Amino acid sequence: MVDIFSQSPGLIVVVIKSQALSPPLLQRSRAALQRYLFYCNRYMNHMQSLRFEHKLYAGVKQKMEEMQQHNMSWIEVQFLKKAVDVLCQCRSTLMFTYVFAFYLKKNNQSIIFENNQSIIFENNQADLENATEVLSGYLERDISQDSLQDIKQKVQDKYRYCESRRRVLLQHVHEGYEKDLWEYIED
């Protein structure tokens, strides 16, 4: 028997009562636990990053004010706020893709179709995750007068890319719902 319970937010305690389980059942229980922890850890990492990104708004506001002192207009510095908005949306989407993936059942309707759908979903998810990390890195950098135009272009390009990858991932999930492609684990 495997008991999973939470004593406080972010702390998950798992108790495996090994004396009551046969070796094959114990092996399945361990595999289920590893799978759960894989998805849970990724969800929690993005949740923690999302909390940090919300704190990033204060730093971005300060950067925007500094940039305005370097002869940029209020309109010209709005790209930073937009980038943090997109970053938060991407973090939130990524958090819930791990919940979605955890409950997604592996089915054998068509091995090729299944593999293509799984690969498409995982590639979309990984691409969005990588682009989100790069955007986050750009926003955490110090911006000097010398690097202002360069970083502005990089941030704008990356947040647009993140936004488009987020839409592609969500569209793929929506398409799966419409075509009834997704099957879920019912535990």
mmCIF file of N, CA and C in Angstrom, residues 100 113 117 170-184:
data_model
loop_
_atom_site.group_PDB
_atom_site.id
_atom_site.type_symbol
_atom_site.label_atom_id
_atom_site.label_comp_id
_atom_site.label_asym_id
_atom_site.label_seq_id
_atom_site.Cartn_x
_atom_site.Cartn_y
_atom_site.Cartn_z
ATOM 1 N N PHE A 100 -1.930 17.995 -16.748
ATOM 2 C CA PHE A 100 -2.556 17.364 -17.911
ATOM 3 C C PHE A 100 -1.800 16.088 -18.298
ATOM 4 N N PHE A 113 0.211 6.965 -34.336
ATOM 5 C CA PHE A 113 -0.542 8.165 -33.967
ATOM 6 C C PHE A 113 -0.223 8.577 -32.542
ATOM 7 N N GLN A 117 1.408 12.103 -31.378
ATOM 8 C CA GLN A 117 0.735 13.032 -30.468
ATOM 9 C C GLN A 117 1.591 13.282 -29.235
ATOM 10 N N LEU A 170 -1.424 25.213 -26.476
ATOM 11 C CA LEU A 170 -2.833 25.211 -26.089
ATOM 12 C C LEU A 170 -3.736 24.771 -27.234
ATOM 13 N N GLN A 171 -3.399 25.182 -28.450
ATOM 14 C CA GLN A 171 -4.179 24.766 -29.617
ATOM 15 C C GLN A 171 -4.089 23.249 -29.818
ATOM 16 N N HIS A 172 -2.911 22.697 -29.595
ATOM 17 C CA HIS A 172 -2.731 21.254 -29.728
ATOM 18 C C HIS A 172 -3.604 20.503 -28.711
ATOM 19 N N VAL A 173 -3.617 20.992 -27.477
ATOM 20 C CA VAL A 173 -4.448 20.354 -26.448
ATOM 21 C C VAL A 173 -5.928 20.499 -26.811
ATOM 22 N N HIS A 174 -6.316 21.682 -27.241
ATOM 23 C CA HIS A 174 -7.713 21.932 -27.633
ATOM 24 C C HIS A 174 -8.117 21.034 -28.814
ATOM 25 N N GLU A 175 -7.232 20.913 -29.776
ATOM 26 C CA GLU A 175 -7.495 20.053 -30.932
ATOM 27 C C GLU A 175 -7.691 18.601 -30.487
ATOM 28 N N GLY A 176 -6.895 18.163 -29.520
ATOM 29 C CA GLY A 176 -7.052 16.815 -28.981
ATOM 30 C C GLY A 176 -8.400 16.613 -28.321
ATOM 31 N N TYR A 177 -8.887 17.645 -27.625
ATOM 32 C CA TYR A 177 -10.225 17.572 -27.033
ATOM 33 C C TYR A 177 -11.289 17.468 -28.120
ATOM 34 N N GLU A 178 -11.177 18.341 -29.125
ATOM 35 C CA GLU A 178 -12.180 18.351 -30.196
ATOM 36 C C GLU A 178 -12.236 17.026 -30.945
ATOM 37 N N LYS A 179 -11.092 16.429 -31.187
ATOM 38 C CA LYS A 179 -11.035 15.174 -31.940
ATOM 39 C C LYS A 179 -11.113 13.949 -31.033
ATOM 40 N N ASP A 180 -11.317 14.183 -29.749
ATOM 41 C CA ASP A 180 -11.447 13.100 -28.773
ATOM 42 C C ASP A 180 -10.216 12.186 -28.783
ATOM 43 N N LEU A 181 -9.034 12.791 -28.831
ATOM 44 C CA LEU A 181 -7.787 12.034 -28.869
ATOM 45 C C LEU A 181 -7.266 11.680 -27.483
ATOM 46 N N TRP A 182 -7.643 12.464 -26.497
ATOM 47 C CA TRP A 182 -7.083 12.279 -25.180
ATOM 48 C C TRP A 182 -7.901 11.279 -24.369
ATOM 49 N N GLU A 183 -7.221 10.378 -23.725
ATOM 50 C CA GLU A 183 -7.832 9.473 -22.751
ATOM 51 C C GLU A 183 -7.132 9.719 -21.435
ATOM 52 N N TYR A 184 -7.880 9.585 -20.346
ATOM 53 C CA TYR A 184 -7.332 9.941 -19.041
ATOM 54 C C TYR A 184 -7.303 8.765 -18.092
#
